[in-house]
Coordinates of C-alpha atoms in Angstrom, one line a residue:
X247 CA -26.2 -22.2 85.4
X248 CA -26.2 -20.2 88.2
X249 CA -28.5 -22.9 90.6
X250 CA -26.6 -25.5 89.3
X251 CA -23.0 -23.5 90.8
X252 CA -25.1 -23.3 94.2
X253 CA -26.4 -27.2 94.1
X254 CA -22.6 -28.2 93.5
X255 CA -21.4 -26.1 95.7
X256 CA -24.2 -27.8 98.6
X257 CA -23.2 -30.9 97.6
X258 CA -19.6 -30.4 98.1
X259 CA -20.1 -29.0 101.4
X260 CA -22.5 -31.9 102.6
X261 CA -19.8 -34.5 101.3
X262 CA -16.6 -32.7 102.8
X263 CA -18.9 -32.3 106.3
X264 CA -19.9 -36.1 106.0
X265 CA -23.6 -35.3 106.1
X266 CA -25.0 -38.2 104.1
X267 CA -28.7 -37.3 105.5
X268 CA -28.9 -33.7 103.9
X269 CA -27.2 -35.0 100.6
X270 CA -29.7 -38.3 100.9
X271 CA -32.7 -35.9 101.0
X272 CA -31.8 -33.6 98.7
X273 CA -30.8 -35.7 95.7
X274 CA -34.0 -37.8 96.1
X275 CA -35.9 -34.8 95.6
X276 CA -34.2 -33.7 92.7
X277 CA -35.2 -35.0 89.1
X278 CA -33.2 -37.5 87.7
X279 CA -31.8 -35.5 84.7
X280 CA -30.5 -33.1 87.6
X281 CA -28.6 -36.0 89.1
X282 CA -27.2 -37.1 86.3
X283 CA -26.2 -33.4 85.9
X284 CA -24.2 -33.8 88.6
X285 CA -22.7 -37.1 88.1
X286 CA -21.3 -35.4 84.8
X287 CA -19.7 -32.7 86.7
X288 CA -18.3 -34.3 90.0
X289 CA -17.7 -38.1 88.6
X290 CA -15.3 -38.8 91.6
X291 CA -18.6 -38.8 94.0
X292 CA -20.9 -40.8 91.2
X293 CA -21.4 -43.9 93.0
X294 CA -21.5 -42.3 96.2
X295 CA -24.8 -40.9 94.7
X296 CA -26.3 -44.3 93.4
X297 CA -24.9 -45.3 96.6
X298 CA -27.3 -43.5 99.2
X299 CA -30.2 -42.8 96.9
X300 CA -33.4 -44.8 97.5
X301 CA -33.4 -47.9 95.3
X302 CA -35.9 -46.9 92.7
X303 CA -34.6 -43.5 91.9
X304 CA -31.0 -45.2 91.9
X305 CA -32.8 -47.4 89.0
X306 CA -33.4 -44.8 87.1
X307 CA -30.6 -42.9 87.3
X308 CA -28.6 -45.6 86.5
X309 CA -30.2 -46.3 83.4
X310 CA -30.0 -43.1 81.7
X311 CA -26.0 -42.7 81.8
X312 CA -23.7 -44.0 79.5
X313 CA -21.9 -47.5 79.8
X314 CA -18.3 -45.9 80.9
X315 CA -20.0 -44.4 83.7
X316 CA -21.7 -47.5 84.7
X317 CA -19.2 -49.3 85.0
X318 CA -17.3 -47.1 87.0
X319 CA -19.5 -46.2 89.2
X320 CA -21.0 -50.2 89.7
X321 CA -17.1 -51.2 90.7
X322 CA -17.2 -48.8 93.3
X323 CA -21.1 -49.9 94.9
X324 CA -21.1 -51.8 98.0
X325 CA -22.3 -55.8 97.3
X326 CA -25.7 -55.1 98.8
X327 CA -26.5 -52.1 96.8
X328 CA -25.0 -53.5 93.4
X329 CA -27.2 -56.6 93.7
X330 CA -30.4 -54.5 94.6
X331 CA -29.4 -52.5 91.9
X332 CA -29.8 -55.3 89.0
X333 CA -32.3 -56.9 91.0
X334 CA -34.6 -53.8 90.7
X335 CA -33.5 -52.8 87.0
X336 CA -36.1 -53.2 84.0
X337 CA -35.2 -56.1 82.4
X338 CA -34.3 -54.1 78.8
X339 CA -31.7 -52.1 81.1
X340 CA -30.2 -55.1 82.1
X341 CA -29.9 -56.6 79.3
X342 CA -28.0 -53.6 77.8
X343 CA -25.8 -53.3 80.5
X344 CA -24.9 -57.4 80.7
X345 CA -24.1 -56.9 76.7
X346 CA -21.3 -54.3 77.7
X347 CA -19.4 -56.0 80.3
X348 CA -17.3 -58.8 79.9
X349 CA -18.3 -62.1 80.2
X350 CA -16.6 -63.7 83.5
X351 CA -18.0 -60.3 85.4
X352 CA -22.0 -61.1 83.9
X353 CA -21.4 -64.5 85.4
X354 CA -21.0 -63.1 88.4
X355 CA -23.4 -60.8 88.5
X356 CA -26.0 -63.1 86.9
X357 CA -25.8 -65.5 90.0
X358 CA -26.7 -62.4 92.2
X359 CA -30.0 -62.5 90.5
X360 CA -33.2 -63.6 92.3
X361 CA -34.0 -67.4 90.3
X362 CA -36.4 -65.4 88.1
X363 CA -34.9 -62.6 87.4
X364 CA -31.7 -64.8 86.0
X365 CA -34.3 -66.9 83.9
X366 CA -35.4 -63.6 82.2
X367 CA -32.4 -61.9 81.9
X368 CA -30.6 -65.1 80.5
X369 CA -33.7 -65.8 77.9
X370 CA -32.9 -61.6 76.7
X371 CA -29.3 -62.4 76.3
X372 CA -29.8 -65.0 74.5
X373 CA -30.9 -63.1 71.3
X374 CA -28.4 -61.9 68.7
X375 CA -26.6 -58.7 69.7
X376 CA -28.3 -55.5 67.8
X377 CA -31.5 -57.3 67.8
X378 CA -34.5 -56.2 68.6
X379 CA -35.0 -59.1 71.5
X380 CA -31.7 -57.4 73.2
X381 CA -34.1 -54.5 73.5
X382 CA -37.4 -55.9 74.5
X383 CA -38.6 -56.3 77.9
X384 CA -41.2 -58.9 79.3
X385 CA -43.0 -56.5 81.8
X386 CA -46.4 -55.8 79.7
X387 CA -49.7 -56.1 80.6
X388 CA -52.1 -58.8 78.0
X389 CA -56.0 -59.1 78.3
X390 CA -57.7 -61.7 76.4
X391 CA -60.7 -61.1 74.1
X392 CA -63.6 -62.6 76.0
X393 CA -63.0 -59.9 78.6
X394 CA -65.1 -57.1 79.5
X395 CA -64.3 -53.1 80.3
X396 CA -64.6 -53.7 84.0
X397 CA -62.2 -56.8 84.1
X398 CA -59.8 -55.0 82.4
X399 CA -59.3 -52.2 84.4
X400 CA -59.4 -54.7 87.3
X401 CA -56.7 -56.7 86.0
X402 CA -54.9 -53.1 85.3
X403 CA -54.9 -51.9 88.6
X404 CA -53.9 -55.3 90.1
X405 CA -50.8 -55.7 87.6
X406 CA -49.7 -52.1 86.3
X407 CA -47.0 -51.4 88.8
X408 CA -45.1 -54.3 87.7
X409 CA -45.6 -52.9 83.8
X410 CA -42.8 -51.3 81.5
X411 CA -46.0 -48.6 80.7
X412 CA -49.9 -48.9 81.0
X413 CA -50.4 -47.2 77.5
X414 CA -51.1 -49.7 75.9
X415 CA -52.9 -53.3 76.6
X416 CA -52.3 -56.5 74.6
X417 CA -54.7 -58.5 73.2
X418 CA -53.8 -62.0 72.6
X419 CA -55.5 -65.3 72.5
X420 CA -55.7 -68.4 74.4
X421 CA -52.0 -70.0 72.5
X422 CA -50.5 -66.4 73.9
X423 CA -50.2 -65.4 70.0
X424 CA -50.5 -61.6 69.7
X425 CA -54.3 -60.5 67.9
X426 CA -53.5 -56.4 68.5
X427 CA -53.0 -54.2 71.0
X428 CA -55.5 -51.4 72.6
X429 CA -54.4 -47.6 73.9
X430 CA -55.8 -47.5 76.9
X431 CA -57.3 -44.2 76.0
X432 CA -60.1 -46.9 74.5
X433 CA -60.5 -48.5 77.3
X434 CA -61.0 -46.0 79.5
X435 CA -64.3 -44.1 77.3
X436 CA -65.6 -47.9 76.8
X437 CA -68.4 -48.9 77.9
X438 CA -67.8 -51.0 80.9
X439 CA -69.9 -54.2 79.6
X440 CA -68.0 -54.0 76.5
X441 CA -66.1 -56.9 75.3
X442 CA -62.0 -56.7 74.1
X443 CA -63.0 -58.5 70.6
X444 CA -65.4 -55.5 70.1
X445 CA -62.5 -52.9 70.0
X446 CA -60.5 -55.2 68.2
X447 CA -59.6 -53.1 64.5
X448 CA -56.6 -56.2 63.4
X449 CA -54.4 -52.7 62.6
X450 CA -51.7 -54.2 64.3
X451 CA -47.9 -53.5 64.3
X452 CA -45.3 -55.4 65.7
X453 CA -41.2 -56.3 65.5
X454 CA -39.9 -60.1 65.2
X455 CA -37.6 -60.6 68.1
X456 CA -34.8 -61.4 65.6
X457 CA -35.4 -58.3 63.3
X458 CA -32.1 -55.8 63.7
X459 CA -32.5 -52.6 66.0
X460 CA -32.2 -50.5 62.9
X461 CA -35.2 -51.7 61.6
X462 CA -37.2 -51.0 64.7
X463 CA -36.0 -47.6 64.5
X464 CA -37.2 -47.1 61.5
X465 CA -41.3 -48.6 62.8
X466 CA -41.2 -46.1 65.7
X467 CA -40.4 -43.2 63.3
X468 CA -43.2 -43.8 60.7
X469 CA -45.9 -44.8 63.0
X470 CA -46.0 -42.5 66.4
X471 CA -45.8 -45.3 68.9
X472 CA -44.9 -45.2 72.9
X473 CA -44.2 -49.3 72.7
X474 CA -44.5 -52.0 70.0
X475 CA -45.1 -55.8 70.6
X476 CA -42.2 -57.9 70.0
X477 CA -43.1 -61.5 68.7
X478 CA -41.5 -64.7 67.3
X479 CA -41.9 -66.4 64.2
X480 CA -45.0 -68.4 65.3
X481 CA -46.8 -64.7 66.4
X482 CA -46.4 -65.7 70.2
X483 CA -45.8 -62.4 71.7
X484 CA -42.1 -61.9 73.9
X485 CA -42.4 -58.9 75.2
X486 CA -42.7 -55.2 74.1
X487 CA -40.0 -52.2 73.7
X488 CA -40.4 -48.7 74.7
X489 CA -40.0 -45.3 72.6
X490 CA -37.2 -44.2 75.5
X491 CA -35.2 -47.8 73.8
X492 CA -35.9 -46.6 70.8
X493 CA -34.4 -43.3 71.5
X494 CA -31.4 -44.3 72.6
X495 CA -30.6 -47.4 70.5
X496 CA -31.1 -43.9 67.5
X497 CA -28.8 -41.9 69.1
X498 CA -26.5 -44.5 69.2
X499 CA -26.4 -45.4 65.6
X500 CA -26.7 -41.5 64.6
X501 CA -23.1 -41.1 66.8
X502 CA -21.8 -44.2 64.9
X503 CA -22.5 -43.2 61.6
X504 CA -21.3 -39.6 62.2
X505 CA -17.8 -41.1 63.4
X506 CA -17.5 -43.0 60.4
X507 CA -18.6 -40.1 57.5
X508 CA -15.5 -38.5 59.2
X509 CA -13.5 -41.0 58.7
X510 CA -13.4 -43.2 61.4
X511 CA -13.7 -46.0 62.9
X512 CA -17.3 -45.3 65.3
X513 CA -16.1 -44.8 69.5
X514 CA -17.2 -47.1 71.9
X515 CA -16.8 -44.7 74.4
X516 CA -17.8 -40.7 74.9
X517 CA -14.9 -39.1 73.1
X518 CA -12.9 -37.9 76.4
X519 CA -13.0 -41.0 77.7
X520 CA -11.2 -42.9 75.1
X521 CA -7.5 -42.9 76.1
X522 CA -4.8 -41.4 73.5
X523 CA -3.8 -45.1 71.9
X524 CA -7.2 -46.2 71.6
X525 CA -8.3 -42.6 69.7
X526 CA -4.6 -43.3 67.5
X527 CA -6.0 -47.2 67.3
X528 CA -9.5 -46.2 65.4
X529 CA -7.9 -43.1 63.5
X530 CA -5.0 -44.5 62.2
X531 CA -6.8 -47.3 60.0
X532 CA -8.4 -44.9 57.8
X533 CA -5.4 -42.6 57.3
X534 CA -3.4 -45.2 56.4
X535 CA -6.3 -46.3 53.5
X536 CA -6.6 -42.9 52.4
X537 CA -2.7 -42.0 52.8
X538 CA -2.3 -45.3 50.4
X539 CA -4.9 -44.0 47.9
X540 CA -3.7 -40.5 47.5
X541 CA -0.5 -42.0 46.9
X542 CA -1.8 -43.3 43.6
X543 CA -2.9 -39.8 42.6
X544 CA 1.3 -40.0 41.9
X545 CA 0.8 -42.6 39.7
X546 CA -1.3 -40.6 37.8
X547 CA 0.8 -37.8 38.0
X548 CA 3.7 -39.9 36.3
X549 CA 2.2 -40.7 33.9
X550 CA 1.1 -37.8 32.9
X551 CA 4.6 -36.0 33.6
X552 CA 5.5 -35.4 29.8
X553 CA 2.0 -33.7 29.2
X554 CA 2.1 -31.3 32.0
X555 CA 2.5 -27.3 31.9
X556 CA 2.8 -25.1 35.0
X557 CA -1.1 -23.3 34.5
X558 CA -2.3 -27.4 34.3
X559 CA -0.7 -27.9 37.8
X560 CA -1.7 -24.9 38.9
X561 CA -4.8 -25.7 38.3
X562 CA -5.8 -29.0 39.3
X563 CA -6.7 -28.2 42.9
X564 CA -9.8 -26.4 41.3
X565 CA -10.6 -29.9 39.7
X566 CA -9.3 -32.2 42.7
X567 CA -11.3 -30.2 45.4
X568 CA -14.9 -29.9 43.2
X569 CA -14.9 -33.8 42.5
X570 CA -14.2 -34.2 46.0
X571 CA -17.0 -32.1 47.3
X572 CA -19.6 -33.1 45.3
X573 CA -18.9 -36.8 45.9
X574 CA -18.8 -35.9 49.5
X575 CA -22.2 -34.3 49.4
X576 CA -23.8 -37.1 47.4
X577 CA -22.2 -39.2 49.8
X578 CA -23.1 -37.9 53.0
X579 CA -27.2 -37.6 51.2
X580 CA -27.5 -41.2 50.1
X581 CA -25.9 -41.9 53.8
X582 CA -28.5 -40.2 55.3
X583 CA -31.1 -41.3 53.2
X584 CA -30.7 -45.2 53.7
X585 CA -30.5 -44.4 57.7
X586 CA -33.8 -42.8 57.7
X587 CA -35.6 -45.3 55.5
X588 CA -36.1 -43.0 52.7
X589 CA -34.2 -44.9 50.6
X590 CA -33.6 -48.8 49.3
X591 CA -30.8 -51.2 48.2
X592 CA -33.7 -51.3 44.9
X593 CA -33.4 -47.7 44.7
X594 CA -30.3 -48.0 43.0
X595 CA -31.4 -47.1 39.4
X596 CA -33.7 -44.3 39.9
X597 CA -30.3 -42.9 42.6
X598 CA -28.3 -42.7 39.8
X599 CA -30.3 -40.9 37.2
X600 CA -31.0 -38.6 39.4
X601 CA -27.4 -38.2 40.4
X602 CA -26.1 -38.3 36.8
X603 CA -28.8 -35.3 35.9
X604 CA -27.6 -33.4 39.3
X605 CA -24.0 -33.9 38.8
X606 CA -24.2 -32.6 35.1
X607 CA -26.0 -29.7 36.3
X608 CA -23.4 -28.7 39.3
X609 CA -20.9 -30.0 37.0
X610 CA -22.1 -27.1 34.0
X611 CA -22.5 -24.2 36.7
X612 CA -19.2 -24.6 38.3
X613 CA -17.7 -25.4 34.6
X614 CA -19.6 -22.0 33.3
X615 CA -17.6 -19.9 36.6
X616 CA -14.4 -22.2 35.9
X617 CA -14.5 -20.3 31.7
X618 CA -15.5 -16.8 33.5
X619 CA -12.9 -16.9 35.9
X620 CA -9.9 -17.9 33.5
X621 CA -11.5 -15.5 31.1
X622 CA -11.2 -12.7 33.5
X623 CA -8.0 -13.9 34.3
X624 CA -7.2 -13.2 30.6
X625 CA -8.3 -10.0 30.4
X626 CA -6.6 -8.0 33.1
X627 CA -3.5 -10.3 33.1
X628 CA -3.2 -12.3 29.8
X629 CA -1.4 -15.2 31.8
X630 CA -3.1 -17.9 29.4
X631 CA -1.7 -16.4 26.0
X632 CA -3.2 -16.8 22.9
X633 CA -4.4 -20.3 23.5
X634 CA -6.6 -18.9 26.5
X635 CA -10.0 -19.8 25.3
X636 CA -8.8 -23.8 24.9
X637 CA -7.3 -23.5 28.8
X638 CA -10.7 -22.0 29.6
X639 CA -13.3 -24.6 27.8
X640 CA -10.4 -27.7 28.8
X641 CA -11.8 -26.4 33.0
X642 CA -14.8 -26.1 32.1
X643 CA -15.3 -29.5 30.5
X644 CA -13.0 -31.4 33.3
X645 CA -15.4 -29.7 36.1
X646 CA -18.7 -31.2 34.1
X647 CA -17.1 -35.0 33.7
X648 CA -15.6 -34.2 37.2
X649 CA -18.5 -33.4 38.9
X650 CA -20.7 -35.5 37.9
X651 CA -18.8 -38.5 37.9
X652 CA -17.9 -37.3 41.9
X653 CA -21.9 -37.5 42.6
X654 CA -22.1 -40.3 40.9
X655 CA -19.1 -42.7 42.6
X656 CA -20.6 -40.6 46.1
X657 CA -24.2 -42.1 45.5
X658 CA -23.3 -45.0 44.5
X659 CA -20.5 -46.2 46.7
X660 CA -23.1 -46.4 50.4
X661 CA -25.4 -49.1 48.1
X662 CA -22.2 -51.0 46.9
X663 CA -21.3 -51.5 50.3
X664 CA -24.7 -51.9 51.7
X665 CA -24.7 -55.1 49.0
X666 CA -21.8 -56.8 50.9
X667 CA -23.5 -56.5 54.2
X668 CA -21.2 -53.4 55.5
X669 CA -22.3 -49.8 56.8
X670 CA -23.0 -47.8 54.3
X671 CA -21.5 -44.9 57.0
X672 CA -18.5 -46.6 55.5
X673 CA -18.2 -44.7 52.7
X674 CA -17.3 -41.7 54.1
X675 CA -16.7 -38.4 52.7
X676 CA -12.7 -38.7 53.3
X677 CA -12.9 -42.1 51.5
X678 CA -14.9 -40.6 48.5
X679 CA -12.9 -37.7 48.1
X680 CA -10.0 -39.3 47.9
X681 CA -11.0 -42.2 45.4
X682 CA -12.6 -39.2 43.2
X683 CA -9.2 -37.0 43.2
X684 CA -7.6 -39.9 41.9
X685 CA -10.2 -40.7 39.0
X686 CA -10.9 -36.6 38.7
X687 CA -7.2 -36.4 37.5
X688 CA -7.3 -39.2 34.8
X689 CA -10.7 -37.1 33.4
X690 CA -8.7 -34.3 33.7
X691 CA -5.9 -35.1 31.9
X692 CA -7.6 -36.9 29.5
X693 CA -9.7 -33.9 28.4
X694 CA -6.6 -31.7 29.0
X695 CA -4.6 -34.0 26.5
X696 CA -8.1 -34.2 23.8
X697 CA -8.2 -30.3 23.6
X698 CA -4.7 -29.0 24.3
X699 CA -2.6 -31.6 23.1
X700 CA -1.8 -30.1 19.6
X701 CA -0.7 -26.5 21.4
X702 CA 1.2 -27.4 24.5
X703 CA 1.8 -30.5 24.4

């Protein structure tokens, strides 16, 4: 903490003495997570940064911040720099960064391209958005299968500076269709007269260009890649995407899905740089959905209003509050479960045994505390009456049907909406809490009114 106090307080010196050289230097020495670091911290001087760093290191600097910083910081870069700037970036970086901006201002930009690099970045953009060929980048390196060790490494060293990575080689045939793809770890201990087709072992894996990002996600995690080929329909291989995609496009969706479990609708920007009506704009949806669903818990109220006594009322926010949590945890576990692949829309069945079983246990340990506690109640302040052992086993059956019927709406709600093609993320832990309160005061009454109803009612 203390270095970085000294660097900002060098940088601010250089910039308020107008010594562009010193700053020039010393920011193309440092690594680019450090001048990020910076940008964070002094965003008024951002693109002055981008602005006077060398071209390649601008590049990657660039790429690693979010898309409200980009764009500030691009409006603010002289013509000759901004179009160096997309020039220069990897194609997947471009593409994500044309998907963000609006379309009149990607015109533009797109024209500042050299006639190639338009062809390519128009031919990314063309793919759906969230799909894997949004990701993908055409800078790869291919060999073909009659080649030997030597002409390999040959055609590496000749090409692998223009290459997203060198980690791994593609093998493909004379149609351009993908037949596997090589570490170069491999290559490297062959033999040099060896032939591709020799190390060829057909345990290939690779995305369809039109597969969602979410699924690609989901390849990386189970199978310890650095890049995976991208192909179409036909097997011709597109391009390839990298882990550091990968990463990003996860973080993404893990911020998203967060949002929503809280009930929200997911940010498109970092949270401090949303303005106040925007926040109130993807806030105020939900609340007003949850706001109109409590309401019905006065419904429910109503009707009950002839049956209800004061220790009832008093204590429904036992009930209320433990259908509410355990829907929420079931919830946010199913949730999680479907984002890390653990889980399927087929899964269904065997989900809700298990949360039937799981909600009847919770249900019977919090229903055996619910008897204690009234029963201790009882003893030191006989506040129940005669009829204390009825108010005791009428809480301790509504937190068993409770309960379990919490975890069971919570488990099942993320694969009713994953069936009509919505995020799962939707059903968040507001939203299932507040749909089980409602239902968790019908059971409650109901059971109230079965075992009571000849004493109090």
């Amino acid at each position: 903490m203390e270095e970085l106090e000294m660097q900002i307080e060098l940088v601010e010196s250089w910039i308020e003495s107008g010594d562009t050289g010193q700053l020039q230097d010393f920011l193309n020495e440092q690594n680019i997570s450090d001048v990020e670091e910076l940008i964070d911290v002094l965003p008024e001087h951002a693109a002055l940064f981008i602005e006077i760093l060398n071209i390649n290191r601008a590049v990657r600097v660039f790429g690693i911040l979010d898309f409200p910083t980009q764009e500030r910081i691009f409006k603010k870069l002289s013509a000759n720099k901004a179009r160096e700037l997309v020039n220069e970036m990897p194609p997947d970086d471009r593409t994500s960064f044309f998907s963000e901006l609006k379309g009149d201002v990607v015109k533009h930009l797109i024209i500042m391209l050299s006639p190639d690099e338009r062809k390519e970045a128009l031919s990314l953009l063309g793919y759906p958005e969230d799909s894997v060929g949004r990701l993908m980048t055409p800078d790869y390196i291919t060999v073909k299968p009659h080649w030997d060790i030597t002409r390999v490494l040959d055609h590496v060293r000749r090409y692998g500076n223009a290459s997203e990575t060198i980690d791994v080689l593609y093998v493909i045939d004379a149609e351009g269709r993908l037949m596997d793809d090589l570490r170069i770890r491999d290559i490297l201990i062959a033999d040099p007269e060896t032939k591709v087709e020799s190390l060829i072992d057909s345990r290939l894996i690779s995305l369809n260009a039109n597969d969602p990002q979410e699924e690609a996600v989901n390849v990386f995690r189970m199978n310890n890649r650095v890049a995976l080929p991208v192909v179409d329909e036909q097997g011709i291989m597109l391009g390839i995407v990298t882990i550091d995609d990968i990463l990003w496009v996860a973080n993404e969706e893990y911020t998203e899905d967060i949002q929503r479990i809280g009930g929200t609708e997911a940010l498109d920007e970092p949270y401090l740089d949303v303005s106040v009506f925007h926040l109130v704009k993807k806030r105020g949806g939900w609340l007003i959905v949850l706001f109109l669903g409590q309401l019905l818990t006065f419904n429910v109220l109503k009707h009950y209003e002839d049956r209800l006594s004061t220790i009832l009322v008093l204590l429904m926010p036992v009930i209320m509050s433990s259908g509410g949590n355990s829907g929420s945890q079931a919830s946010t576990l199913i949730i999680q479960a479907m984002a890390m692949g653990e889980v399927a829309l087929r899964d269904w069945w065997r989900v809700m045994r298990r949360e039937i079983l799981s909600g009847l246990f919770l249900g019977l340990i919090l229903g055996i505390l619910g008897f204690a506690r009234i029963s201790v109640d009882q003893a030191f302040s006989g506040a129940y009456g005669d009829v204390w052992i009825l108010y005791a086993l009428a809480i301790a059956f509504s937190l068993v049907g409770v309960v379990m019927w919490g975890s069971l709406i919570g488990a099942m709600l993320p694969f009713v909406l994953r069936r009509l093609g919505a995020d799962p993320a939707s059903s968040s832990a507001p939203f299932v809490s507040t749909l089980v309160d409602v239902t968790g005061l019908i059971i409650y009454f109901t059971i109230a009114t079965i075992i009571l109803g000849g004493v109090i009612f």
